[in-house]
């Protein structure tokens, strides 16, 4: 949301949002070099461990980080993990596959990619995330590999279905 804004615009953008904004830091948060933007946040964390009350009144432990973390705190005890970072990349496929492999081996985890592109760039509730089920990119299962080509272009890209 703030990645492409000018650093001077970040404080007013943050202040225009409802609620107290606590940022889980990621790799594109360059605006944090702006002291006023940083001060506009209610908090700044690398990782958080929170409790969310669902619509049915049940409480759910939620681990937040920018990056996929398969062995997150509480993964064996019904906690869920929300992350982003990998967007619609091949890396996102590997994350889904790895989480499924761990679950198949009895190492429980419940991981959701909550990158905005998975949710039509709109806010969603934890209830909506859980109801949706695992998050996979639209072209899940088709990875891009680089192949050398003798053509003048040098490299070609080829889809590699698994």
mmCIF file of C-alpha atoms in Angstrom:
data_model
loop_
_atom_site.group_PDB
_atom_site.id
_atom_site.type_symbol
_atom_site.label_atom_id
_atom_site.label_comp_id
_atom_site.label_asym_id
_atom_site.label_seq_id
_atom_site.Cartn_x
_atom_site.Cartn_y
_atom_site.Cartn_z
ATOM 1 C CA UNK A 1 0.000 0.000 0.000
ATOM 2 C CA UNK A 2 2.807 2.390 0.826
ATOM 3 C CA UNK A 3 5.571 0.757 -1.227
ATOM 4 C CA UNK A 4 5.334 3.067 -4.252
ATOM 5 C CA UNK A 5 4.369 6.242 -2.414
ATOM 6 C CA UNK A 6 6.788 9.062 -1.879
ATOM 7 C CA UNK A 7 8.172 8.963 1.653
ATOM 8 C CA UNK A 8 6.621 12.371 2.374
ATOM 9 C CA UNK A 9 3.144 10.967 1.568
ATOM 10 C CA UNK A 10 3.400 7.971 3.911
ATOM 11 C CA UNK A 11 2.521 9.748 7.222
ATOM 12 C CA UNK A 12 -0.719 11.246 5.887
ATOM 13 C CA UNK A 13 -1.687 7.978 4.210
ATOM 14 C CA UNK A 14 -1.199 6.039 7.453
ATOM 15 C CA UNK A 15 -3.150 8.643 9.443
ATOM 16 C CA UNK A 16 -6.043 8.451 6.940
ATOM 17 C CA UNK A 17 -6.658 4.782 7.813
ATOM 18 C CA UNK A 18 -9.168 3.704 10.461
ATOM 19 C CA UNK A 19 -7.900 2.232 13.702
ATOM 20 C CA UNK A 20 -4.419 1.898 15.091
ATOM 21 C CA UNK A 21 -2.043 0.609 12.439
ATOM 22 C CA UNK A 22 0.554 -1.919 13.582
ATOM 23 C CA UNK A 23 2.887 -2.858 10.764
ATOM 24 C CA UNK A 24 4.403 -6.308 10.416
ATOM 25 C CA UNK A 25 7.631 -5.382 8.655
ATOM 26 C CA UNK A 26 8.438 -6.734 5.227
ATOM 27 C CA UNK A 27 11.151 -6.324 2.661
ATOM 28 C CA UNK A 28 9.590 -3.317 0.860
ATOM 29 C CA UNK A 29 9.025 -1.016 3.817
ATOM 30 C CA UNK A 30 11.465 1.679 2.707
ATOM 31 C CA UNK A 31 9.133 4.395 3.980
ATOM 32 C CA UNK A 32 10.216 3.496 7.520
ATOM 33 C CA UNK A 33 13.323 5.631 7.005
ATOM 34 C CA UNK A 34 10.924 8.569 7.329
ATOM 35 C CA UNK A 35 10.635 9.346 11.064
ATOM 36 C CA UNK A 36 7.174 10.944 10.651
ATOM 37 C CA UNK A 37 5.836 7.869 8.834
ATOM 38 C CA UNK A 38 7.250 5.584 11.494
ATOM 39 C CA UNK A 39 5.721 7.762 14.220
ATOM 40 C CA UNK A 40 2.288 7.563 12.525
ATOM 41 C CA UNK A 41 2.197 3.825 13.225
ATOM 42 C CA UNK A 42 0.823 2.476 16.509
ATOM 43 C CA UNK A 43 3.441 -0.251 16.373
ATOM 44 C CA UNK A 44 6.120 -1.892 14.278
ATOM 45 C CA UNK A 45 7.005 -5.592 14.560
ATOM 46 C CA UNK A 46 8.815 -8.342 12.712
ATOM 47 C CA UNK A 47 6.466 -11.037 14.034
ATOM 48 C CA UNK A 48 3.393 -11.055 16.232
ATOM 49 C CA UNK A 49 1.416 -13.621 18.203
ATOM 50 C CA UNK A 50 -2.156 -12.422 18.732
ATOM 51 C CA UNK A 51 -5.589 -13.750 19.678
ATOM 52 C CA UNK A 52 -8.559 -13.008 17.392
ATOM 53 C CA UNK A 53 -12.208 -13.537 18.306
ATOM 54 C CA UNK A 54 -14.078 -15.164 15.425
ATOM 55 C CA UNK A 55 -17.710 -14.406 14.513
ATOM 56 C CA UNK A 56 -18.894 -17.465 16.485
ATOM 57 C CA UNK A 57 -17.146 -16.151 19.618
ATOM 58 C CA UNK A 58 -14.329 -18.684 19.452
ATOM 59 C CA UNK A 59 -10.811 -17.377 20.018
ATOM 60 C CA UNK A 60 -8.074 -18.196 17.533
ATOM 61 C CA UNK A 61 -4.346 -17.790 18.079
ATOM 62 C CA UNK A 62 -2.807 -16.122 15.019
ATOM 63 C CA UNK A 63 0.864 -15.792 14.165
ATOM 64 C CA UNK A 64 1.685 -12.868 11.863
ATOM 65 C CA UNK A 65 4.835 -12.412 9.821
ATOM 66 C CA UNK A 66 5.696 -11.101 6.403
ATOM 67 C CA UNK A 67 7.476 -14.333 5.516
ATOM 68 C CA UNK A 68 6.254 -17.939 5.302
ATOM 69 C CA UNK A 69 7.270 -19.720 8.497
ATOM 70 C CA UNK A 70 6.321 -23.421 8.521
ATOM 71 C CA UNK A 71 7.347 -24.106 12.134
ATOM 72 C CA UNK A 72 5.648 -21.028 13.587
ATOM 73 C CA UNK A 73 4.921 -20.645 17.300
ATOM 74 C CA UNK A 74 1.932 -22.805 18.260
ATOM 75 C CA UNK A 75 1.712 -24.681 14.941
ATOM 76 C CA UNK A 76 1.050 -27.937 16.809
ATOM 77 C CA UNK A 77 -1.623 -26.344 19.018
ATOM 78 C CA UNK A 78 -4.233 -25.028 16.560
ATOM 79 C CA UNK A 79 -2.558 -21.639 15.940
ATOM 80 C CA UNK A 80 -2.668 -20.391 12.372
ATOM 81 C CA UNK A 81 -0.059 -18.438 10.452
ATOM 82 C CA UNK A 82 -0.749 -15.464 8.165
ATOM 83 C CA UNK A 83 1.999 -14.248 5.835
ATOM 84 C CA UNK A 84 2.467 -12.535 2.482
ATOM 85 C CA UNK A 85 5.838 -11.908 0.778
ATOM 86 C CA UNK A 86 5.680 -14.514 -2.022
ATOM 87 C CA UNK A 87 2.844 -12.881 -4.014
ATOM 88 C CA UNK A 88 1.908 -14.861 -7.173
ATOM 89 C CA UNK A 89 5.363 -16.373 -7.633
ATOM 90 C CA UNK A 90 6.650 -19.926 -7.929
ATOM 91 C CA UNK A 91 7.819 -19.542 -4.348
ATOM 92 C CA UNK A 92 4.153 -19.446 -3.277
ATOM 93 C CA UNK A 93 3.644 -22.900 -4.838
ATOM 94 C CA UNK A 94 6.578 -24.311 -2.902
ATOM 95 C CA UNK A 95 5.157 -22.886 0.321
ATOM 96 C CA UNK A 96 1.777 -24.579 -0.252
ATOM 97 C CA UNK A 97 3.458 -27.867 -1.204
ATOM 98 C CA UNK A 98 5.786 -27.756 1.799
ATOM 99 C CA UNK A 99 2.972 -27.004 4.259
ATOM 100 C CA UNK A 100 0.919 -29.894 2.818
ATOM 101 C CA UNK A 101 3.906 -32.247 3.067
ATOM 102 C CA UNK A 102 4.413 -31.317 6.712
ATOM 103 C CA UNK A 103 0.724 -31.927 7.455
ATOM 104 C CA UNK A 104 0.915 -35.315 5.699
ATOM 105 C CA UNK A 105 3.861 -36.198 7.961
ATOM 106 C CA UNK A 106 1.863 -35.282 11.069
ATOM 107 C CA UNK A 107 3.506 -31.898 11.596
ATOM 108 C CA UNK A 108 0.371 -29.797 11.843
ATOM 109 C CA UNK A 109 0.242 -26.322 10.402
ATOM 110 C CA UNK A 110 -2.445 -24.038 9.024
ATOM 111 C CA UNK A 111 -0.892 -21.375 6.820
ATOM 112 C CA UNK A 112 -2.550 -18.704 4.685
ATOM 113 C CA UNK A 113 -0.943 -16.318 2.235
ATOM 114 C CA UNK A 114 -2.772 -13.060 2.886
ATOM 115 C CA UNK A 115 -1.000 -11.002 0.254
ATOM 116 C CA UNK A 116 -3.500 -8.436 -1.041
ATOM 117 C CA UNK A 117 -3.518 -9.962 -4.535
ATOM 118 C CA UNK A 118 -5.124 -13.119 -3.100
ATOM 119 C CA UNK A 119 -8.018 -11.067 -1.735
ATOM 120 C CA UNK A 120 -8.799 -8.753 -4.652
ATOM 121 C CA UNK A 121 -6.861 -5.963 -2.887
ATOM 122 C CA UNK A 122 -9.649 -5.671 -0.298
ATOM 123 C CA UNK A 123 -9.589 -6.131 3.487
ATOM 124 C CA UNK A 124 -10.863 -9.497 4.720
ATOM 125 C CA UNK A 125 -11.692 -10.898 8.125
ATOM 126 C CA UNK A 126 -10.034 -13.904 9.701
ATOM 127 C CA UNK A 127 -13.369 -15.734 9.345
ATOM 128 C CA UNK A 128 -13.279 -15.114 5.571
ATOM 129 C CA UNK A 129 -9.669 -16.271 5.333
ATOM 130 C CA UNK A 130 -10.396 -19.520 7.178
ATOM 131 C CA UNK A 131 -13.609 -20.170 5.202
ATOM 132 C CA UNK A 132 -11.753 -19.678 1.909
ATOM 133 C CA UNK A 133 -9.279 -22.436 2.761
ATOM 134 C CA UNK A 134 -5.687 -22.610 1.613
ATOM 135 C CA UNK A 135 -4.561 -19.740 -0.574
ATOM 136 C CA UNK A 136 -3.071 -20.693 -3.916
ATOM 137 C CA UNK A 137 -2.131 -18.498 -6.826
ATOM 138 C CA UNK A 138 -4.300 -18.673 -9.963
ATOM 139 C CA UNK A 139 -1.665 -20.606 -11.921
ATOM 140 C CA UNK A 140 -0.730 -22.932 -9.059
ATOM 141 C CA UNK A 141 1.168 -25.948 -10.285
ATOM 142 C CA UNK A 142 2.719 -24.212 -13.271
ATOM 143 C CA UNK A 143 6.217 -23.083 -12.513
ATOM 144 C CA UNK A 144 8.477 -21.019 -14.729
ATOM 145 C CA UNK A 145 11.908 -22.376 -15.638
ATOM 146 C CA UNK A 146 14.649 -20.705 -17.599
ATOM 147 C CA UNK A 147 16.026 -22.528 -20.620
ATOM 148 C CA UNK A 148 19.002 -21.485 -22.712
ATOM 149 C CA UNK A 149 18.169 -20.895 -26.375
ATOM 150 C CA UNK A 150 20.451 -20.351 -29.326
ATOM 151 C CA UNK A 151 18.081 -17.708 -30.675
ATOM 152 C CA UNK A 152 19.038 -14.046 -30.719
ATOM 153 C CA UNK A 153 16.861 -13.388 -27.658
ATOM 154 C CA UNK A 154 19.233 -15.428 -25.491
ATOM 155 C CA UNK A 155 16.706 -16.855 -23.018
ATOM 156 C CA UNK A 156 13.189 -18.171 -23.307
ATOM 157 C CA UNK A 157 10.697 -18.916 -20.571
ATOM 158 C CA UNK A 158 8.773 -22.146 -20.533
ATOM 159 C CA UNK A 159 5.943 -23.204 -18.256
ATOM 160 C CA UNK A 160 6.815 -26.376 -16.399
ATOM 161 C CA UNK A 161 3.711 -28.264 -15.208
ATOM 162 C CA UNK A 162 4.469 -30.597 -12.285
#
